[in-house]
Amino acid sequence: MTNNLPLYILAAPLLAAFAVSVFGRLNSRVIAPLVLLPLGGSAFASFFLLLQVLQSGSFRYVVGNWEAPYGIELLFDPLSCLMLFLVTGVSFIASFSALPSTFRELPGRESLFFTLYLIMVVGLCGLVITADAFNLYVLLEITSISTYGMIAMGKGRPPLASFNYIILGSVGACFYLLGVGYLYILTGTLNMADLARLVPEIAGTAAYATAFGFVLVGLWIKMAFFPLHNWLPRAYWHAPAGMTVMVAPLMTKVSVYLMVRLIYAVFQPDWVFQPDFGLMTQLSVREVVLWIASIGIVVASIVAYSQRDLRRMLVYLIVAEVGYMVGGVWLANDLGLTGALLHIVNDALMTLCLFLACSAIWYAVGSTSFDSLQGLYRRMPLTMAAFTLTGFSMMGVPPTCGFFSKWYLILGGLDAGHYQFVGALVASSLINAILFFRVFEIAYFKAPEEGEDGPGLPRQEAPMMMTVPLVLAAALLLVAGFGAGTLVSRVIGVAIPELM
Amino acid sequence: MDGLMQELVARYNYWIYVILMMIGFYAMIGKRNLVKKLLGMNIFQTAIILFFVSIGVKNQGSIPILSKKQALEGVADVAQVINPLPHVLMLTAIVVGVSVTGVALAVLQRIYKEYGTLEEDEILEKISKR
């Protein structure tokens, strides 16, 4: 193995996690460099890896020289490298904001928190590049266990939310494991490429359909797909702010990516999206999933409208966005898949911005309830400018990136003739417009209570560590918007044929 | 009827795992005590572990260790040796299960310190009063 660069992307945060748990306990000042340097290094390395893969083609990294299908492979194709860059980049940006907020929220326990934070990033990186079905299960549990721990660290109600998440998350992982077990009985292998080779022979059997069902439901629980989403809002409401800025943008998106990967690289799209499984004569599975996704998008948006707290509102928007991506994948045409993959990238950036803003507001004001947002445009102009831009992106206003993925999804929906999905997308955009303009109105027009300062409230931004990444991430929304054409033609357009 | 019985007996390992899984599932969904929920989760995981272990077994199979004589002569018969891979996988799954249980117990401890009870209804009542 001459080129071990890919493995260092994983190893850097993992080693840093141990260093943080040992040295961070002794002196909390070493935590910041120990978190930022490895994550930054991984982000840059994965960016160069993406360029390299785009130039000279995808490759497989054999861990420890144990050849596949016996050993474990890591797959670096355009899509997995794009996801790797997304995961490391978003977690790098998010960690700038997570540092000050965690130092305030969990004094004395920062080292524990950032140990889990780094392990979580390692787990997510592993998930996107693994080419082994069982390895995927283990990494899924690594990410989940670190999330359980981080959620439970919050004060008050989080332990109960975390416990409920443990129960549901374990059910999801067990379902996935069971599905893999059925696949193993049928094929005798766990390597994804090997599975794809053997799968056509067994495609008609009931055991194969069972395996697919278990794997799919397991992943749906992990990605909080409506109606299996109930754990997510409760778990994210009271979780430490430093956790939400990283986990909210990444966890659900990576699960959607895993669903795409498993459908296209293992179970074969021809079989998954076939109109008739022989189980139901009237409705195809695809039709049912699209209906659920459409209903989920609308319901989650409406529930988001009924919230009176910024973070609670955003949490339900995550659930709605999962519906976008799952629906896009199950449209089963190139436009839908392109839209879904583009939306994974865009939504990760948008959710990052929203939660960075939410975290900054919480840091400066002490609360994120709608009442405490009053007059925020005057107090935190930078934060609110970035938040406004993100809001427009969530509504799908060009030239922000939210417009382009939605455009592809709508085109895919029209192409496939699934008008209910298109309707749900449009409805959700309208509800998003109402949601965000309500927040803008409260923050801009409603004067704060007559206080000693009167109308001229002092500027009170969150510290630079939180504001600068937010502004940067908001600028990335525009960059991703203007670069959407390049991203689709150079990366996603190349990635889709390679998936199969 | 005979056919059904034969089917049940021939695949009894699957039936056992399904029954165990359902018991665990019921405890997770139906019970209101958090420790019972956790126990249900453990039963659920164990059912899957047993399922994996059972699929490696072969009738009259021996342990998957080659004797030196067999290896030198090259006469090892794969059909006579049980498949060790599912067992190895389950070692990992057991580790994962133990870790999850450990985290869950730690979380339960925090819940008990916070609310003084592990009954979900009483906890929710206390939360709503605050």
XYZ file of C-alpha atoms in Angstrom:
630
model
C 0.000 0.000 0.000
C 1.831 3.054 -1.187
C -0.935 5.525 -0.679
C -2.428 5.387 2.786
C -3.897 8.890 2.672
C -7.510 7.620 2.768
C -6.991 5.866 6.069
C -5.425 8.924 7.708
C -8.698 10.781 7.137
C -10.281 8.261 9.495
C -7.324 7.853 11.817
C -6.739 11.560 12.555
C -10.023 12.254 14.380
C -9.939 8.817 16.032
C -6.484 9.346 17.530
C -7.465 12.898 18.445
C -10.469 11.502 20.320
C -8.175 9.522 22.600
C -5.857 12.484 22.992
C -8.779 14.711 23.973
C -10.031 12.207 26.530
C -6.582 11.960 28.141
C -5.085 15.452 27.851
C -8.316 17.436 27.684
C -9.139 16.287 31.189
C -5.883 17.674 32.520
C -6.012 20.991 30.718
C -9.100 22.162 28.874
C -7.101 24.615 26.771
C -5.652 21.835 24.596
C -9.120 20.701 23.505
C -9.633 23.365 20.833
C -6.445 22.610 18.840
C -6.909 18.863 19.334
C -10.385 19.083 17.807
C -9.772 21.641 15.073
C -6.439 20.459 13.667
C -7.344 16.827 12.877
C -10.783 17.766 11.572
C -9.315 20.500 9.414
C -6.640 18.115 8.158
C -9.232 15.477 7.342
C -11.391 18.020 5.541
C -8.511 19.180 3.352
C -7.317 15.630 2.720
C -10.781 14.501 1.690
C -11.082 17.501 -0.634
C -7.893 16.445 -2.422
C -9.075 12.850 -2.406
C -12.282 13.961 -4.142
C -10.279 15.804 -6.809
C -7.995 12.816 -7.239
C -10.906 10.392 -7.625
C -12.623 12.690 -10.120
C -9.439 12.877 -12.157
C -8.111 9.358 -12.095
C -11.158 7.270 -11.266
C -12.421 5.460 -8.201
C -10.428 2.900 -6.257
C -10.797 0.422 -3.427
C -8.643 0.463 -0.333
C -8.038 -2.975 1.170
C -7.715 -2.646 4.935
C -4.741 -4.555 6.346
C -4.080 -6.315 3.034
C -6.833 -8.864 3.610
C -8.214 -9.202 0.109
C -11.957 -8.894 -0.474
C -14.362 -10.648 -0.138
C -12.728 -11.951 3.063
C -11.269 -8.701 4.265
C -12.884 -5.302 4.605
C -12.758 -2.865 1.723
C -13.188 0.863 1.682
C -14.687 2.200 -1.522
C -13.648 5.588 -2.859
C -15.851 6.536 -5.773
C -17.018 10.070 -6.639
C -20.119 9.828 -4.481
C -18.464 8.424 -1.366
C -15.650 10.983 -1.668
C -18.189 13.777 -2.036
C -19.919 12.548 1.112
C -16.591 12.198 2.900
C -15.744 15.795 2.061
C -19.198 16.888 3.172
C -18.930 15.048 6.504
C -15.435 16.259 7.350
C -16.080 19.792 6.056
C -19.368 20.279 7.900
C -18.017 18.826 11.139
C -14.931 21.048 10.840
C -17.014 24.204 10.419
C -19.440 23.086 13.111
C -16.697 22.421 15.638
C -15.713 26.122 15.687
C -19.153 26.904 17.018
C -19.383 23.784 19.185
C -16.292 24.775 21.164
C -17.545 28.002 22.828
C -21.093 26.729 23.274
C -19.935 23.520 24.931
C -17.524 25.371 27.213
C -20.471 27.368 28.464
C -23.073 24.613 28.521
C -21.060 21.704 29.939
C -18.339 23.244 32.070
C -15.884 20.639 33.303
C -17.123 17.992 30.887
C -15.806 19.423 27.617
C -13.208 16.695 27.185
C -15.861 13.962 27.453
C -18.116 15.765 25.019
C -15.435 16.275 22.391
C -14.202 12.697 22.703
C -17.674 11.580 21.679
C -17.876 14.335 19.063
C -14.710 13.127 17.318
C -15.705 9.462 17.511
C -19.025 10.417 15.963
C -17.206 12.073 13.043
C -15.045 8.959 12.587
C -18.164 6.807 12.533
C -19.829 9.003 9.917
C -16.690 9.020 7.739
C -16.493 5.236 7.982
C -20.166 4.880 7.071
C -19.800 6.729 3.797
C -16.752 4.809 2.558
C -17.271 1.273 3.833
C -17.935 -1.439 1.265
C -18.883 -4.142 3.723
C -22.432 -4.711 4.936
C -21.509 -5.850 8.446
C -18.878 -3.161 8.887
C -21.653 -0.722 8.103
C -23.691 -2.050 11.047
C -20.789 -1.601 13.452
C -20.131 1.956 12.252
C -23.837 2.737 12.469
C -23.746 1.729 16.127
C -20.550 3.710 16.753
C -22.248 6.878 15.526
C -25.432 6.083 17.426
C -23.747 5.296 20.747
C -21.733 8.517 20.646
C -24.944 10.418 19.871
C -26.739 8.788 22.832
C -23.944 9.930 25.103
C -23.865 13.478 23.779
C -27.641 13.883 24.043
C -27.724 12.543 27.597
C -25.139 15.153 28.671
C -27.695 17.967 28.465
C -29.480 19.145 31.584
C -33.029 18.307 32.599
C -35.054 16.188 30.234
C -32.342 14.882 27.839
C -31.644 11.600 29.687
C -35.206 10.423 29.060
C -35.093 11.524 25.403
C -31.737 9.807 25.068
C -33.104 6.591 26.588
C -36.019 6.521 24.169
C -33.576 7.116 21.339
C -31.394 4.232 22.582
C -34.357 1.861 22.473
C -35.533 2.955 19.009
C -32.034 3.306 17.594
C -31.188 -0.224 18.716
C -34.336 -1.560 17.102
C -33.288 0.143 13.872
C -29.776 -1.267 14.023
C -31.089 -4.753 14.902
C -33.451 -4.662 11.935
C -30.555 -3.770 9.694
C -28.449 -6.578 11.180
C -31.264 -9.049 10.662
C -31.583 -8.029 7.026
C -27.854 -8.514 6.573
C -28.230 -11.950 8.192
C -30.797 -12.983 5.586
C -28.514 -11.722 2.821
C -25.648 -13.695 4.319
C -27.701 -16.893 4.435
C -28.611 -16.433 0.790
C -25.202 -15.466 -0.566
C -22.545 -16.344 1.994
C -20.814 -12.999 1.653
C -20.921 -9.564 3.242
C -18.860 -7.584 0.739
C -21.116 -5.199 -1.180
C -19.532 -5.746 -4.585
C -19.644 -9.496 -4.053
C -23.267 -9.254 -2.938
C -24.173 -7.270 -6.055
C -22.604 -10.003 -8.181
C -24.594 -12.791 -6.497
C -27.866 -10.981 -5.984
C -29.442 -11.442 -9.456
C -29.585 -15.206 -8.899
C -31.707 -14.911 -5.760
C -33.717 -11.821 -6.622
C -37.071 -13.577 -6.847
C -37.068 -15.261 -3.444
C -39.162 -14.221 -0.467
C -36.119 -14.278 1.819
C -34.472 -11.634 -0.356
C -37.525 -9.395 -0.126
C -37.514 -9.908 3.654
C -33.851 -8.935 3.837
C -34.558 -5.771 1.873
C -37.538 -4.938 4.069
C -35.548 -5.254 7.293
C -32.592 -3.253 5.976
C -34.853 -0.508 4.671
C -36.933 -0.148 7.839
C -33.756 -0.194 9.943
C -32.307 2.675 7.941
C -35.605 4.571 7.977
C -35.593 4.501 11.769
C -32.019 5.836 11.759
C -32.848 8.639 9.319
C -36.109 9.574 11.101
C -38.296 9.031 8.046
C -41.930 9.828 8.786
C -43.716 8.015 10.555
C -40.640 6.558 12.302
C -39.348 10.036 13.176
C -40.642 10.429 16.700
C -37.336 9.960 18.456
C -35.606 12.773 16.601
C -37.457 15.907 17.767
C -37.422 14.814 21.396
C -33.745 13.912 21.244
C -32.639 17.145 19.548
C -34.797 19.623 21.474
C -32.741 19.690 24.626
C -29.472 18.218 23.408
C -26.344 20.324 23.939
C -26.134 23.054 21.279
C -22.624 21.921 20.348
C -23.999 18.538 19.355
C -26.895 19.754 17.235
C -24.670 21.869 14.968
C -22.827 18.724 13.853
C -25.326 15.871 14.249
C -28.416 17.589 12.833
C -26.825 18.348 9.439
C -25.061 15.008 9.070
C -26.775 12.027 10.714
C -29.988 11.969 8.668
C -28.193 12.864 5.431
C -25.645 10.083 5.815
C -28.467 7.599 6.448
C -30.168 8.709 3.229
C -26.862 8.227 1.413
C -26.642 4.701 2.871
C -30.113 3.948 1.557
C -29.056 5.121 -1.921
C -25.853 3.106 -1.726
C -27.602 -0.088 -0.620
C -30.402 0.208 -3.163
C -28.071 0.870 -6.085
C -24.954 -1.060 -5.146
C -26.471 -4.103 -3.418
C -30.180 -4.669 -3.968
C -30.251 -3.471 -7.601
C -32.631 -0.659 -8.563
C -34.427 -2.731 -11.237
C -35.654 -5.068 -8.554
C -36.270 -2.474 -5.836
C -38.302 -0.153 -8.039
C -40.188 -2.844 -9.949
C -43.893 -2.060 -10.129
C -45.113 -5.335 -8.644
C -43.595 -7.360 -5.823
C -46.300 -10.000 -5.926
C -47.200 -8.996 -2.376
C -49.735 -6.314 -3.140
C -51.623 -6.366 -6.348
C -53.052 -2.861 -6.279
C -50.173 -0.691 -5.075
C -46.494 -1.016 -5.779
C -44.019 -0.510 -2.952
C -42.619 2.487 -4.770
C -46.015 4.114 -4.882
C -46.523 3.522 -1.151
C -43.113 4.980 -0.217
C -43.749 8.059 -2.339
C -47.130 8.609 -0.710
C -45.609 8.236 2.770
C -42.821 10.662 1.841
C -45.338 13.188 0.506
C -47.551 12.936 3.584
C -44.487 13.110 5.824
C -43.238 16.297 4.186
C -46.567 18.078 4.657
C -47.254 16.797 8.188
C -43.768 17.623 9.457
C -43.984 21.118 7.948
C -47.340 21.725 9.607
C -46.070 20.470 12.970
C -43.077 22.782 12.544
C -45.551 25.651 12.123
C -47.197 24.874 15.453
C -43.941 25.269 17.427
C -43.212 28.396 19.430
C -39.466 27.877 19.677
C -36.855 28.288 16.966
C -34.959 25.082 17.647
C -38.138 22.998 17.898
C -39.293 24.418 14.573
C -35.966 23.574 12.890
C -36.008 20.033 14.264
C -39.300 19.315 12.503
C -37.942 20.825 9.307
C -35.202 18.161 9.375
C -37.927 15.499 9.325
C -39.623 17.227 6.394
C -36.352 17.402 4.466
C -35.767 13.665 4.957
C -39.054 13.176 3.118
C -37.689 15.230 0.172
C -34.643 13.018 -0.194
C -36.307 9.651 0.339
C -39.025 10.641 -2.109
C -36.425 11.811 -4.615
C -34.639 8.471 -4.474
C -37.845 6.496 -4.852
C -38.901 8.492 -7.910
C -36.513 6.019 -9.532
C -35.410 8.258 -12.357
C -32.136 10.069 -12.948
C -33.612 13.494 -12.282
C -35.048 12.402 -8.959
C -31.815 10.738 -7.877
C -29.768 13.763 -8.953
C -32.137 15.971 -6.988
C -31.909 13.730 -3.927
C -28.093 13.598 -3.992
C -27.831 17.340 -4.601
C -30.273 17.887 -1.777
C -28.128 15.768 0.558
C -25.304 18.260 0.003
C -27.496 21.357 0.058
C -29.586 20.302 3.006
C -26.492 19.466 5.031
C -25.254 23.024 4.393
C -28.640 24.610 5.083
C -29.187 22.648 8.292
C -25.655 23.536 9.343
C -26.429 27.244 8.845
C -29.757 27.049 10.648
C -28.332 25.300 13.678
C -25.237 27.509 13.762
C -27.554 30.528 13.826
C -29.766 28.871 16.431
C -26.745 28.083 18.555
C -25.384 31.640 18.222
C -28.757 33.093 19.230
C -28.931 30.752 22.196
C -25.416 31.759 23.226
C -26.067 35.486 23.026
C -29.689 35.648 24.211
C -29.932 32.561 26.405
C -33.097 31.214 24.805
C -34.487 30.412 21.368
C -38.199 30.788 22.088
C -39.987 33.110 19.675
C -40.562 35.692 22.412
C -36.848 36.100 22.954
C -36.182 36.661 19.259
C -37.729 40.129 19.329
C -35.545 42.872 17.944
C -32.835 40.439 17.050
C -32.010 42.104 13.732
C -30.721 45.083 15.656
C -28.888 43.081 18.292
C -27.302 40.413 16.078
C -27.286 41.802 12.512
C -24.651 39.385 11.173
C -26.302 36.289 12.588
C -29.711 37.342 11.363
C -28.394 38.224 7.889
C -27.000 34.711 7.570
C -30.205 33.251 9.002
C -32.289 35.229 6.496
C -30.234 33.945 3.586
C -30.668 30.364 4.850
C -34.369 30.951 5.232
C -34.590 31.976 1.566
C -32.635 28.873 0.652
C -35.073 26.694 2.608
C -37.969 28.294 0.710
C -36.138 27.616 -2.529
C -35.435 31.142 -3.765
C -32.788 31.303 -6.520
C -29.815 31.700 -6.604
C -29.449 29.983 -3.228
C -28.698 26.262 -3.403
C -32.069 25.198 -1.992
C -33.703 26.208 -5.268
C -31.649 23.920 -7.505
C -32.154 20.635 -5.658
C -35.845 21.354 -5.311
C -35.980 22.128 -9.017
C -34.468 18.738 -9.874
C -36.805 16.966 -7.450
C -39.852 18.659 -8.955
C -38.688 17.888 -12.515
C -38.122 14.252 -11.474
C -41.581 14.102 -9.905
C -43.241 15.492 -13.036
C -41.211 13.124 -15.199
C -42.300 10.110 -13.178
C -45.876 11.369 -13.036
C -46.006 11.510 -9.239
C -47.934 14.722 -8.840
C -48.683 14.166 -5.153
C -44.947 14.350 -4.434
C -44.602 17.519 -6.506
C -47.583 18.948 -4.672
C -46.012 18.111 -1.310
C -42.743 19.798 -2.341
C -44.522 22.974 -3.407
C -46.716 22.973 -0.308
C -43.704 22.533 1.929
C -41.921 25.431 0.220
C -44.932 27.628 0.871
C -45.117 26.529 4.507
C -41.380 27.180 4.829
C -41.982 30.688 3.491
C -44.649 31.264 6.140
C -42.443 29.752 8.865
C -39.403 31.841 8.098
C -41.246 35.083 7.413
C -42.914 34.672 10.791
C -39.480 34.453 12.409
C -38.212 37.397 10.333
C -41.216 39.448 11.370
C -40.756 38.737 15.063
C -37.040 39.440 14.881
C -37.293 42.511 12.679
C -40.500 44.372 13.292
C -41.601 43.537 16.778
C -39.940 46.016 19.059
C -38.565 44.540 22.243
C -40.323 45.368 25.483
C -39.783 48.934 26.549
C -36.590 48.567 28.481
C -34.031 50.942 29.853
C -32.373 51.092 26.450
C -35.469 51.866 24.438
C -35.232 51.177 20.726
C -31.474 51.524 20.478
C -30.481 48.112 21.737
C -26.754 47.411 22.013
C -25.115 45.141 19.481
C -24.721 41.788 21.152
C -23.344 39.238 18.697
C -22.164 35.817 19.745
C -18.361 35.446 19.866
C -16.371 35.381 16.614
C -15.875 31.625 16.925
C -19.610 31.218 16.380
C -20.390 34.081 14.015
C -17.583 33.622 11.495
C -18.376 29.962 10.664
C -22.036 30.912 10.362
C -21.309 33.680 7.841
C -18.930 31.355 6.018
C -21.520 28.584 5.866
C -24.136 31.040 4.610
C -21.717 32.134 1.891
C -21.313 28.452 1.004
C -25.056 28.331 0.324
C -24.550 30.887 -2.436
C -21.410 29.133 -3.667
C -23.290 25.824 -3.800
C -26.121 27.610 -5.573
C -23.933 29.131 -8.269
C -21.876 25.944 -8.461
C -24.897 23.636 -8.637
C -24.458 23.153 -12.395
C -20.818 22.163 -11.994
C -21.610 19.926 -9.046
C -24.282 18.095 -11.001
C -22.327 17.713 -14.240
C -18.857 17.040 -12.797
C -19.556 15.069 -9.618
C -23.100 13.755 -9.277
C -23.453 13.092 -13.013
C -20.283 11.006 -12.833
C -21.257 9.358 -9.571
C -24.668 8.009 -10.599
C -23.484 5.663 -13.375
C -20.672 4.447 -11.116
C -23.141 3.555 -8.377
C -24.597 0.665 -10.310
C -51.173 -30.487 9.291
C -48.300 -32.920 9.060
C -46.579 -30.658 6.593
C -46.909 -27.715 8.943
C -45.477 -29.709 11.858
C -42.566 -30.828 9.749
C -41.956 -27.258 8.704
C -42.002 -26.161 12.356
C -39.599 -28.880 13.447
C -37.233 -28.523 10.513
C -36.796 -24.805 11.042
C -37.240 -24.617 14.796
C -34.258 -22.297 15.205
C -36.039 -19.616 13.177
C -39.236 -20.012 15.184
C -37.352 -19.659 18.439
C -35.657 -16.492 17.295
C -38.914 -14.996 16.046
C -40.679 -15.776 19.331
C -37.819 -14.342 21.404
C -37.743 -11.264 19.206
C -41.452 -10.687 19.655
C -41.112 -11.026 23.453
C -38.375 -8.406 23.391
C -40.364 -6.179 21.073
C -43.428 -6.397 23.315
C -41.371 -5.442 26.363
C -39.888 -2.445 24.539
C -43.223 -1.150 23.281
C -45.681 -2.324 25.924
C -43.883 -1.918 29.257
C -43.839 1.431 31.022
C -40.881 0.681 33.275
C -37.622 1.801 31.729
C -35.569 -1.131 33.076
C -38.061 -3.564 31.580
C -37.746 -1.746 28.277
C -33.991 -2.148 28.446
C -34.364 -5.858 29.235
C -36.689 -6.147 26.255
C -34.041 -4.570 24.081
C -31.496 -7.086 25.343
C -33.819 -10.006 24.592
C -34.368 -8.542 21.127
C -30.633 -8.355 20.485
C -30.013 -11.820 21.898
C -32.664 -13.262 19.591
C -30.762 -11.912 16.597
C -27.463 -13.192 17.959
C -28.969 -16.666 18.382
C -30.337 -16.461 14.851
C -26.881 -15.716 13.451
C -25.202 -18.402 15.542
C -27.751 -21.006 14.472
C -27.192 -20.407 10.758
C -23.521 -21.400 11.023
C -24.329 -24.815 12.449
C -24.212 -27.942 10.293
C -25.559 -31.371 11.065
C -22.728 -33.517 12.497
C -20.314 -30.648 11.872
C -17.091 -30.381 13.816
C -15.367 -27.305 15.166
C -13.629 -25.159 12.551
C -10.069 -25.970 13.618
C -7.845 -27.961 11.276
C -5.619 -30.624 12.746
C -2.063 -30.620 11.451
C -2.571 -34.001 9.813
C -5.656 -32.821 7.931
C -3.922 -29.683 6.799
C -0.864 -31.538 5.522
C -2.941 -34.121 3.703
C -5.345 -31.492 2.436
C -8.367 -33.623 3.241
C -10.389 -31.174 5.293
C -14.004 -31.448 4.218
C -15.737 -28.079 4.329
C -19.134 -29.746 4.598
C -18.070 -31.363 7.871
C -17.018 -28.126 9.531
C -19.396 -25.570 10.949
C -19.209 -22.057 9.527
C -17.322 -19.848 11.996
C -17.958 -16.511 10.294
C -21.422 -15.820 11.754
C -20.033 -16.614 15.196
C -17.201 -14.154 14.713
C -19.649 -11.511 13.528
C -21.714 -12.075 16.622
C -18.721 -11.487 18.881
C -18.715 -7.965 17.464
C -22.482 -7.703 17.795
C -22.253 -8.806 21.445
C -19.670 -6.096 22.091
C -21.975 -3.548 20.458
C -24.902 -4.838 22.511
C -22.956 -4.632 25.765
C -21.847 -1.074 24.959
C -25.384 0.033 24.215
C -26.619 -1.598 27.425
C -23.834 0.126 29.366
C -24.741 3.536 27.968
C -28.433 2.860 28.601
C -27.760 1.875 32.246
C -25.704 5.025 32.769
C -28.523 7.088 31.295
C -31.036 5.274 33.530
C -28.915 6.179 36.537
C -29.079 9.844 35.563
C -32.831 9.575 35.081
C -33.218 8.036 38.533
C -31.105 10.768 40.149
C -33.156 13.426 38.374
C -36.658 12.068 39.026
C -36.323 9.424 41.727
C -38.235 6.845 39.710
C -37.908 4.670 36.636
C -41.615 4.469 35.756
C -42.153 6.384 32.533
C -45.616 7.641 33.519
C -44.375 9.083 36.810
C -41.415 10.734 35.076
C -43.650 12.360 32.467
C -45.960 13.534 35.229
C -43.045 15.132 37.056
C -41.831 16.772 33.849
C -45.239 18.270 33.115
C -45.454 19.684 36.658
C -42.190 21.572 36.328
